[in-house]
mmCIF file of C-alpha atoms in Angstrom:
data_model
loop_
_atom_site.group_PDB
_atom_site.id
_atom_site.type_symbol
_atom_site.label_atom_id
_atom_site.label_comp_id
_atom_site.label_asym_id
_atom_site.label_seq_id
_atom_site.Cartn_x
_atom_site.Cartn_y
_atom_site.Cartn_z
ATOM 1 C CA UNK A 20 17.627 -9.166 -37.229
ATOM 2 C CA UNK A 21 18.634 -5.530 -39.030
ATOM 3 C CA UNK A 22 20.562 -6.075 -42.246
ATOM 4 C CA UNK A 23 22.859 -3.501 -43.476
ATOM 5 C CA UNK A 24 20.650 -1.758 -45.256
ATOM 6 C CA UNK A 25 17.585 -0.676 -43.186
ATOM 7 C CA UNK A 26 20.266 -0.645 -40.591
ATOM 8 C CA UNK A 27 19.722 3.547 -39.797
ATOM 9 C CA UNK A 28 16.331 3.054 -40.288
ATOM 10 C CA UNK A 29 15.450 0.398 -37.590
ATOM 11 C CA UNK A 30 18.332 1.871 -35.483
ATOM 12 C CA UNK A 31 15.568 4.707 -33.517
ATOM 13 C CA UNK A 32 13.139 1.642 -33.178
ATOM 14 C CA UNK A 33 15.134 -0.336 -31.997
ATOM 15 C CA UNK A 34 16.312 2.312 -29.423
ATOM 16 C CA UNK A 35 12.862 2.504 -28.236
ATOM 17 C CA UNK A 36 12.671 -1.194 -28.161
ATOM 18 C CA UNK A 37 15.429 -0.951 -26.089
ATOM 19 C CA UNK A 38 14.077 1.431 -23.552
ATOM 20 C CA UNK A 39 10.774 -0.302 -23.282
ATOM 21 C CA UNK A 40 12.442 -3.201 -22.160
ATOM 22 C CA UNK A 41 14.878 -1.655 -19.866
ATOM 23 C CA UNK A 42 11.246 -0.442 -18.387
ATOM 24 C CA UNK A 43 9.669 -3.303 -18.277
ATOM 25 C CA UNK A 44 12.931 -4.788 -16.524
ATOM 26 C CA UNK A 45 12.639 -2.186 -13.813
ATOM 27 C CA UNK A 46 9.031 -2.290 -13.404
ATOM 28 C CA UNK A 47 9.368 -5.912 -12.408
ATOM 29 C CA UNK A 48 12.178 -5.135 -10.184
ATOM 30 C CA UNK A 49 10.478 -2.701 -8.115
ATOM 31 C CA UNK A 50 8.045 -5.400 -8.604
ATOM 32 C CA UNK A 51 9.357 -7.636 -6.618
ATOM 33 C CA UNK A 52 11.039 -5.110 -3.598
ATOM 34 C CA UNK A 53 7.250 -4.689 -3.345
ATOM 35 C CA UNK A 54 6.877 -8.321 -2.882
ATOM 36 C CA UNK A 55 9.585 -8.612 -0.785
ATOM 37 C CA UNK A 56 8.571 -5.277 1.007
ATOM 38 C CA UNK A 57 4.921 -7.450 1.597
ATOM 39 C CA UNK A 58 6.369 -10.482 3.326
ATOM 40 C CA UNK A 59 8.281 -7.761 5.906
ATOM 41 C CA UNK A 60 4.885 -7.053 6.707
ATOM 42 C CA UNK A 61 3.417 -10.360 6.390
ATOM 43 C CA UNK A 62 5.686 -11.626 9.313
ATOM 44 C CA UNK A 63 4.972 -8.478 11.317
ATOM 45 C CA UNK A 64 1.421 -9.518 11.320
ATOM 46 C CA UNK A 65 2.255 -12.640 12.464
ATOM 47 C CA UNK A 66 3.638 -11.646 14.996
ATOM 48 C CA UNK A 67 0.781 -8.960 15.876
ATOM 49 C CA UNK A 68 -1.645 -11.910 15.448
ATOM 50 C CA UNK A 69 0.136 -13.994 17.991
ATOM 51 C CA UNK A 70 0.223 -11.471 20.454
ATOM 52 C CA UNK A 71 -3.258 -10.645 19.886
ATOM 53 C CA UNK A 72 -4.058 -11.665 23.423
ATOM 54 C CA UNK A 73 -0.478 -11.492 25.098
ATOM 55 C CA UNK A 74 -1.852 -7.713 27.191
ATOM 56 C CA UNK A 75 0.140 -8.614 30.192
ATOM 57 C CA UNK A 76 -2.174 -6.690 32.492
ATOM 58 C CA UNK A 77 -0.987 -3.644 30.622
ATOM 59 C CA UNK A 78 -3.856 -1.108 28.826
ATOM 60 C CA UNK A 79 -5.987 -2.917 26.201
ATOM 61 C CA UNK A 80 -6.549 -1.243 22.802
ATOM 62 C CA UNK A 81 -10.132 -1.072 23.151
ATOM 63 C CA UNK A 82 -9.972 1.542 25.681
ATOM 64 C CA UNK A 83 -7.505 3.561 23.736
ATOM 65 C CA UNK A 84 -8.547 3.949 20.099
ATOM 66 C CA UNK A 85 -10.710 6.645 18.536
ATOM 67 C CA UNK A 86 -12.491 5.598 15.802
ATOM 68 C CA UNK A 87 -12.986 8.717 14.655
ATOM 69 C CA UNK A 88 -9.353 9.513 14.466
ATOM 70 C CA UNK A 89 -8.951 6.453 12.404
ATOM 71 C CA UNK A 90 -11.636 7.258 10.078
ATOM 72 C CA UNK A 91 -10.214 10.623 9.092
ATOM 73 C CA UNK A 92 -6.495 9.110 9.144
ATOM 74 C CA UNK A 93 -7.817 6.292 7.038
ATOM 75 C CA UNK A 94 -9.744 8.819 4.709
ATOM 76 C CA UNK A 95 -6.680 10.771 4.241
ATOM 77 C CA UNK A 96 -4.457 7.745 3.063
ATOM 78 C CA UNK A 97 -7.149 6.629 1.324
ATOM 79 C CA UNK A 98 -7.784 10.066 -1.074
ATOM 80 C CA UNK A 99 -4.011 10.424 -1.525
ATOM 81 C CA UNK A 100 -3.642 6.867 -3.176
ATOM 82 C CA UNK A 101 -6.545 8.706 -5.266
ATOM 83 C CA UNK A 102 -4.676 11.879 -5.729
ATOM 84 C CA UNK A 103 -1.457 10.131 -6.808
ATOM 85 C CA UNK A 104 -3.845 8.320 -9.245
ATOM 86 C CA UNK A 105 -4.809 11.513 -10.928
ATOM 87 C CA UNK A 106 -1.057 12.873 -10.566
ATOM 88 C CA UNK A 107 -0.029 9.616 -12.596
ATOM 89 C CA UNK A 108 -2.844 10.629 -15.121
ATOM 90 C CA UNK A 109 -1.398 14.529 -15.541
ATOM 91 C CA UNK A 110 2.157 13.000 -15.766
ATOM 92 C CA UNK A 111 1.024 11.250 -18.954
ATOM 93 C CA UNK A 112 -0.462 13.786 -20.472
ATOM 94 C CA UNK A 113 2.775 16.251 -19.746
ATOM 95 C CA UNK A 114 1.103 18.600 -17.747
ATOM 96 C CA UNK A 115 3.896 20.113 -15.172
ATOM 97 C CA UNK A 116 1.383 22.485 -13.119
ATOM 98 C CA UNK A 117 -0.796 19.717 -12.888
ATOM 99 C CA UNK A 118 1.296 17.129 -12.100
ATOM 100 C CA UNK A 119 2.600 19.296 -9.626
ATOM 101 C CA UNK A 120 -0.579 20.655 -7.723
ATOM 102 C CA UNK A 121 -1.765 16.723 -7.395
ATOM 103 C CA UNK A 122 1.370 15.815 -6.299
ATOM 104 C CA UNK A 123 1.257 18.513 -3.599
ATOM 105 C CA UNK A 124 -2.044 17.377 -2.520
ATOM 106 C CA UNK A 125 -0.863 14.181 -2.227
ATOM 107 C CA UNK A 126 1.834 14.746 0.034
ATOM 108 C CA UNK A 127 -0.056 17.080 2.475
ATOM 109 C CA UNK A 128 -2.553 14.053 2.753
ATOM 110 C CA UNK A 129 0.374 11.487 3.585
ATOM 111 C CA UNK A 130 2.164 14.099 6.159
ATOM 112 C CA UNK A 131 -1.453 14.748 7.497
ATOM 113 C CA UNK A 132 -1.775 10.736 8.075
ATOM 114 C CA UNK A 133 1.569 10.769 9.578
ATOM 115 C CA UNK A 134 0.974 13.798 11.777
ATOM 116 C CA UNK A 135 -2.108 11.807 13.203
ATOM 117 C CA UNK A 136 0.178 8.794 13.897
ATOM 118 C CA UNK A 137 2.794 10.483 15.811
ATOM 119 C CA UNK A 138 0.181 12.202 17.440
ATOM 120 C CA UNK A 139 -1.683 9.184 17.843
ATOM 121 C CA UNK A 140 1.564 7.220 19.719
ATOM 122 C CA UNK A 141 2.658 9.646 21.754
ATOM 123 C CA UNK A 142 -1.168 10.058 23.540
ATOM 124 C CA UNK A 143 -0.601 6.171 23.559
ATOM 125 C CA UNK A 144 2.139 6.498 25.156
ATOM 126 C CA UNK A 145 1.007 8.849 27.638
ATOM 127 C CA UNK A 146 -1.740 6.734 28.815
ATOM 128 C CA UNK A 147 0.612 3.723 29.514
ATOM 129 C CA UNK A 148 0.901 2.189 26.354
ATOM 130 C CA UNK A 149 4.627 1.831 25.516
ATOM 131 C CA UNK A 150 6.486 -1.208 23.689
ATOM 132 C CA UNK A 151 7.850 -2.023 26.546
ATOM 133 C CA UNK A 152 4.568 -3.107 28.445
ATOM 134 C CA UNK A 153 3.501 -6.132 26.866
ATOM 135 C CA UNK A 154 3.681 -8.293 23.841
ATOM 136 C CA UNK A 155 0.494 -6.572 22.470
ATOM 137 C CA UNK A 156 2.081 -3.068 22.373
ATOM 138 C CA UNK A 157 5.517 -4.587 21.231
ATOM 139 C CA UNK A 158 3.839 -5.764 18.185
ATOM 140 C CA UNK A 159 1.806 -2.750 17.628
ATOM 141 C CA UNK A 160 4.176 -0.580 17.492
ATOM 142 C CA UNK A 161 6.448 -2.315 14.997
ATOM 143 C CA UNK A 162 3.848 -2.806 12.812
ATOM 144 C CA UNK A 163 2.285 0.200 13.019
ATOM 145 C CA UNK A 164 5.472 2.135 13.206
ATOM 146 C CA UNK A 165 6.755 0.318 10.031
ATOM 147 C CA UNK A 166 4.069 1.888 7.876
ATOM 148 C CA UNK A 167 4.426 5.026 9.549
ATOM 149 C CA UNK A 168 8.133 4.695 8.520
ATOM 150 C CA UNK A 169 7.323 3.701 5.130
ATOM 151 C CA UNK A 170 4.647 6.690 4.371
ATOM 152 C CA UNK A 171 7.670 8.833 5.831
ATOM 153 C CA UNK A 172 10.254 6.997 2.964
ATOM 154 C CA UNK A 173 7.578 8.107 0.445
ATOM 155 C CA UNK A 174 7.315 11.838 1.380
ATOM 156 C CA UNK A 175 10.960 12.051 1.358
ATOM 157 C CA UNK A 176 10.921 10.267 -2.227
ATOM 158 C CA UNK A 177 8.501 12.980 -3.247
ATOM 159 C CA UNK A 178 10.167 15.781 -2.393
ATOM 160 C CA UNK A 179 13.579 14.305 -4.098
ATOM 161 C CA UNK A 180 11.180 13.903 -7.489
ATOM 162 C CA UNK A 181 9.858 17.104 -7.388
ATOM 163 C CA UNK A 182 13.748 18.505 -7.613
ATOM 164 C CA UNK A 183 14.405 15.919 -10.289
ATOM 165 C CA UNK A 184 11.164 16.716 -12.515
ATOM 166 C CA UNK A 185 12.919 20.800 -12.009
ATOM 167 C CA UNK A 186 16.008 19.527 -13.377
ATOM 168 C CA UNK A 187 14.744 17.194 -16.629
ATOM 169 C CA UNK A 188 11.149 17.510 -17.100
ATOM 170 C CA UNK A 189 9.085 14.425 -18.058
ATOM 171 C CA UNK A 190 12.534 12.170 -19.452
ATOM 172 C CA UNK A 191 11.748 8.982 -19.729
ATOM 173 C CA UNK A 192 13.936 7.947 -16.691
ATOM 174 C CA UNK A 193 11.815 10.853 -14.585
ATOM 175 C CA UNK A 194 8.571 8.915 -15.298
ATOM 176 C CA UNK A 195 9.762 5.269 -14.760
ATOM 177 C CA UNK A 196 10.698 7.143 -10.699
ATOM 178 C CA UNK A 197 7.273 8.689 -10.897
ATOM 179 C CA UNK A 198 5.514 5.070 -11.704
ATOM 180 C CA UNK A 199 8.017 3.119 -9.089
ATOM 181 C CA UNK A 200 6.434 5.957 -6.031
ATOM 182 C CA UNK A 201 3.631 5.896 -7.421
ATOM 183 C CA UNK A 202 3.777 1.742 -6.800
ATOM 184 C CA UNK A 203 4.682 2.303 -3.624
ATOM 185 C CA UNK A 204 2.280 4.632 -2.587
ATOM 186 C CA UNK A 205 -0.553 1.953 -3.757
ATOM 187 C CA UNK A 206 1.287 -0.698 -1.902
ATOM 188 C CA UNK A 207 1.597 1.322 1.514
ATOM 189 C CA UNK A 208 -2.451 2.045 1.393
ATOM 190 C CA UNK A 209 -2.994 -1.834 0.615
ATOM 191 C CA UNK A 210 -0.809 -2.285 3.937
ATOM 192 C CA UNK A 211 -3.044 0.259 5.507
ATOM 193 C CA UNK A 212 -6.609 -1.491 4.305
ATOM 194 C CA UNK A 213 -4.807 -4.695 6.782
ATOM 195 C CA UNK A 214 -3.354 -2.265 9.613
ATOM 196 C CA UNK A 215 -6.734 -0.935 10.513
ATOM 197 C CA UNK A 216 -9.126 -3.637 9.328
ATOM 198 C CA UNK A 217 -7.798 -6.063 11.304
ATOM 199 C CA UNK A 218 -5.490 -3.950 14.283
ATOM 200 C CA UNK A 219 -7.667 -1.227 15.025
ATOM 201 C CA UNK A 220 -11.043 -2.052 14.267
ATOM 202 C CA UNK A 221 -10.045 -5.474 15.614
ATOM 203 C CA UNK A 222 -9.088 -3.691 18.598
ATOM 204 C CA UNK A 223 -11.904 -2.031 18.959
ATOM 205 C CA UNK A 224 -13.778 -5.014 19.684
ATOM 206 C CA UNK B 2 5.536 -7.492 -26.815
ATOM 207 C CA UNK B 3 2.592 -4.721 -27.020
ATOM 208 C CA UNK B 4 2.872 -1.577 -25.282
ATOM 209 C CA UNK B 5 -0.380 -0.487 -26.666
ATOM 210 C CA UNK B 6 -1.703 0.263 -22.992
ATOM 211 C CA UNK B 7 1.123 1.535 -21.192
ATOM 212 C CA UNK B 8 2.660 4.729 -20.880
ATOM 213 C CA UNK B 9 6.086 5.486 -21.726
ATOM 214 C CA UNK B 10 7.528 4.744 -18.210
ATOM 215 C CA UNK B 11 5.752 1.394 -18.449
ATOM 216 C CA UNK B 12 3.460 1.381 -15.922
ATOM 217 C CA UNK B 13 -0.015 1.100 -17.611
ATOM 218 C CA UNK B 14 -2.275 3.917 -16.596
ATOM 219 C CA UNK B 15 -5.991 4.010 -16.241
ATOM 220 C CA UNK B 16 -8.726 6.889 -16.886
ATOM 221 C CA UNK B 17 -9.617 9.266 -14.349
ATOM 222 C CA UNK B 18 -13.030 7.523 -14.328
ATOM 223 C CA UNK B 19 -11.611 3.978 -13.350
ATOM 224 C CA UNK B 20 -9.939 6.196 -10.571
ATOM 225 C CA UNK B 21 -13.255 7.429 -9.310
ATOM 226 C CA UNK B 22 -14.571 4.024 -9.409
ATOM 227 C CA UNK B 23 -11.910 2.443 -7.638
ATOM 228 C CA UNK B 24 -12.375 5.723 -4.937
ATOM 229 C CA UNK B 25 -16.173 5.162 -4.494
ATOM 230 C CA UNK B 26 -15.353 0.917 -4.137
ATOM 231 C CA UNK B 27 -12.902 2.099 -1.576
ATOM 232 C CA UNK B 28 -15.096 4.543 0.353
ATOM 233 C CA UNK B 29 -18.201 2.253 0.424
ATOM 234 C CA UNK B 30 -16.035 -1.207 1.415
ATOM 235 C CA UNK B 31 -14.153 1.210 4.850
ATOM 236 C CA UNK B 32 -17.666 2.707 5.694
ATOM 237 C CA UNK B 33 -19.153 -0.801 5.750
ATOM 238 C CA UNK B 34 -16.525 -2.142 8.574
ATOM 239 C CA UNK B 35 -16.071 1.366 10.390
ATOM 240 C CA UNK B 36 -20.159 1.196 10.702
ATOM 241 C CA UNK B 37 -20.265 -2.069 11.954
ATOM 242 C CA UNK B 38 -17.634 -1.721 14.485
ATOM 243 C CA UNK B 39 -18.844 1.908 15.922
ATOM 244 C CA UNK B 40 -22.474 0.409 16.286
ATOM 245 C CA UNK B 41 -22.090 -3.334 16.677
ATOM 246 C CA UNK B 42 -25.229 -4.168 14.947
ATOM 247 C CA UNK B 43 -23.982 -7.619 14.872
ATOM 248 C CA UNK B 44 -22.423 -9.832 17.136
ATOM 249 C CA UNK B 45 -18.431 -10.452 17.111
ATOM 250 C CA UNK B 46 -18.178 -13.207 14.909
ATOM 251 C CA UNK B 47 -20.105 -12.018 11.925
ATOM 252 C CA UNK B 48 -18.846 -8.384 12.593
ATOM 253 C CA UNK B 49 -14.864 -10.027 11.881
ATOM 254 C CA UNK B 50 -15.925 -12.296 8.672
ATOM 255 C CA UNK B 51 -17.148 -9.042 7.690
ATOM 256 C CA UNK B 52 -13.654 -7.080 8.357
ATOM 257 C CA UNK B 53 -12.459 -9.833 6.404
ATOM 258 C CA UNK B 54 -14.346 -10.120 3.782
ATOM 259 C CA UNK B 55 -14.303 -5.778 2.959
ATOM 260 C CA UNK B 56 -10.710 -5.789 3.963
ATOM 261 C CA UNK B 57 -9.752 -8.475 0.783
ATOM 262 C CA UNK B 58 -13.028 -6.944 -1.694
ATOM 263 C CA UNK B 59 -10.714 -3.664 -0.623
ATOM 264 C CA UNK B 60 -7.510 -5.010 -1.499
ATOM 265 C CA UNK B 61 -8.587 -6.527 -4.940
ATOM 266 C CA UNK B 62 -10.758 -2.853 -5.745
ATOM 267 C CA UNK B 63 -7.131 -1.001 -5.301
ATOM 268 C CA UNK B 64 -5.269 -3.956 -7.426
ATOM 269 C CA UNK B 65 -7.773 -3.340 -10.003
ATOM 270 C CA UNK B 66 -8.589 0.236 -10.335
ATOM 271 C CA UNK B 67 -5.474 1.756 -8.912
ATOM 272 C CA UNK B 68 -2.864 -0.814 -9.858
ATOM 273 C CA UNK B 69 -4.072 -1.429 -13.152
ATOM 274 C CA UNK B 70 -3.264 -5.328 -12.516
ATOM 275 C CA UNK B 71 -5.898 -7.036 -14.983
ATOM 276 C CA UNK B 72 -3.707 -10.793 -15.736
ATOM 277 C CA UNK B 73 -3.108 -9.462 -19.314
ATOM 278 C CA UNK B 74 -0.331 -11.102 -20.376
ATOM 279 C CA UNK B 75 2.119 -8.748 -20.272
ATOM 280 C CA UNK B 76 1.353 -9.265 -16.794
ATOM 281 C CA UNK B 77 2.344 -12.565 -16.828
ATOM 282 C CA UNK B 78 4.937 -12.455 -14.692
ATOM 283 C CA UNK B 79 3.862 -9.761 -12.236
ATOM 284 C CA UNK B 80 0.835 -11.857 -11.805
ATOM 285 C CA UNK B 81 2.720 -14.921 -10.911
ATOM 286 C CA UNK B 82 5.071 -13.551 -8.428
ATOM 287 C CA UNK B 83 2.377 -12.164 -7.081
ATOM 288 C CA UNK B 84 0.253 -15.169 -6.590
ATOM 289 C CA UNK B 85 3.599 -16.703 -5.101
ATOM 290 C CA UNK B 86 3.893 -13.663 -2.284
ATOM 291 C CA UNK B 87 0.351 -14.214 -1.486
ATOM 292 C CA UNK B 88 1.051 -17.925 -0.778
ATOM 293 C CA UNK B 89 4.256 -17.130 1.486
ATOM 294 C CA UNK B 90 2.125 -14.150 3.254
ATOM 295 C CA UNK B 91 -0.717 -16.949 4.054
ATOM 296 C CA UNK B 92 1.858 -19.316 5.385
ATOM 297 C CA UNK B 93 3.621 -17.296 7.204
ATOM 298 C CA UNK B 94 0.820 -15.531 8.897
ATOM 299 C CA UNK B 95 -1.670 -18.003 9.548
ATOM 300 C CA UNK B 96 0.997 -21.056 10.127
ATOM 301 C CA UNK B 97 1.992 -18.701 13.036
ATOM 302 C CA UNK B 98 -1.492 -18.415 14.325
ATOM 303 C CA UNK B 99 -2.306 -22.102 14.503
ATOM 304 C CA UNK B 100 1.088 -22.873 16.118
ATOM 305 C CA UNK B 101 1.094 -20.748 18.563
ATOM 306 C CA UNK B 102 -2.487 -21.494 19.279
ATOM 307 C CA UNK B 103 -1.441 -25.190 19.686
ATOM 308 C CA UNK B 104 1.416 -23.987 21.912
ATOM 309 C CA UNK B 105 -0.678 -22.114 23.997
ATOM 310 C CA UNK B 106 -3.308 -24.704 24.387
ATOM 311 C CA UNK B 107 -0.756 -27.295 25.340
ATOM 312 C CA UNK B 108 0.570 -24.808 27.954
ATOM 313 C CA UNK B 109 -2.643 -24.427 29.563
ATOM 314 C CA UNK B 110 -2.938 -28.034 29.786
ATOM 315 C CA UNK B 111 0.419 -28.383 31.326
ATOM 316 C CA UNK B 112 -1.156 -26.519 34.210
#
């Protein structure tokens, strides 16, 4: 492609070539551990869905959900996938304090959601509702506790990026880690649109 | 190959305005099923097509406005893998459902 010549000259271009690809690459990678992340779920609501009904004479949902606890747990996964969004936003323009405060925001929000959730099981669990009890609360839990595990995986990623943005700034290999959570993070609220649209407020019914 | 769109670390990146957007989508399309389900205006079956129906308008909002996903075609093969894991998620999820509902039917007949 280069001759000799214009060798030099193409030689930074074609770096940059380089590392856009190498980005693109990755992107579709993480891509596709998303994908593969989705059918984990996908087979843990099957599951949920077929033991929609399997209560075993054990506590129903209905009588144990607040709504208004999943409202404000929903709210708060909700306005982080925001948050993130304007994090991403800062990031690209290079603004550290920024970057940082949204980023900070956004993980109080996600350990907020998963403070509810523990919360949330263990006054489950005090009321009778264990996975042990029936094929419902099997389920439930798994898929439930899956995301929880998840948003947990993503707070821990955060904290490990915030030491890595100390250490080199906005590199370009910094950014593409910032963009992969920042994937994630999306992906687990998607998950969470299905976990409460149809487990909870299904329950509810 | 055009990068005109997308940051350095690849991932394109929207304005803070498509943000708020996809935010107020969001916020309107989780009121609409929490509503329905705290007051059950309606009866069972049109109050779960309408979980439905939010639940996917959600899904697509966040694919849109915080994903960036628009089937440009640099997207190309994001969008296609995609469209693949959305065909294995269907079959795996409601295949399930209709044979275990078979199953169980037959079961109670067996009685």
């Amino acid at each position: 492609m280069t001759t000799t010549s214009n060798a030099v000259d193409h030689h930074d271009d074609h770096h940059h070539e380089h590392e856009a690809h190498m980005a693109d690459i990755g992107n579709f990678g993480f891509w596709l551990y998303i994908l593969s992340d989705c059918l984990l779920f996908a087979t843990l609501f099957a599951t949920f869905a077929v033991m929609s009904q399997s209560f075993a004479g054990a506590i129903t949902p209905g009588e144990l959900i607040d709504i208004n606890l999943l409202a404000v747990q929903t709210a708060a996964l909700l306005l982080s996938s925001f948050t993130f969004g304007v994090a991403m936003l800062a990031a690209h323009k290079k603004n550290m304090f920024q970057l940082w405060l949204w980023m900070v925001i956004t993980g109080l929000l996600g350990f907020a959601f998963l403070a509810m959730e523990i919360y949330e099981f263990n006054h489950f669990a005090h009321e009778g509702a264990t996975p042990q009890v029936s094929g419902y609360w099997s389920s439930f839990f798994a898929l439930v506790g899956t995301h929880g595990l998840h948003v947990t995986a993503g707070l821990i990623w955060m904290v490990v990026l915030f030491f890595h943005f100390r250490r080199d700034g906005f590199s370009s290999s910094n950014m593409q880690r910032l963009s992969y959570l920042s994937l994630f993070w999306h992906f687990l609220d998607i998950i969470w649109i299905c976990v409460f649209s149809f487990v909870y407020l299904r329950g509810l019914m | 190959m055009s990068h005109d769109n997308q940051g350095h670390g690849g991932e394109a990146h929207g304005s803070l305005k498509e943000y708020i957007i996809g935010l107020i989508l969001s916020i309107v399309l989780t009121v609409i099923p929490f509503y329905l389900v705290a007051t059950g205006t309606f009866g069972d079956t049109a109050t779960i097509i309408a979980i439905i129906v939010t639940a996917v308008a959600q899904v697509f909002v966040q694919l849109v406005f915080f994903l960036h996903m628009n089937g440009s075609s640099s997207q190309t093969w994001l969008t296609m893998s995609g469209i693949y894991a959305v065909f294995i998620v269907a079959f795996v999820i409601l295949g399930s459902m209709w044979i275990f509902e078979h199953l169980n039917h037959n079961l109670l007949m067996g009685h």
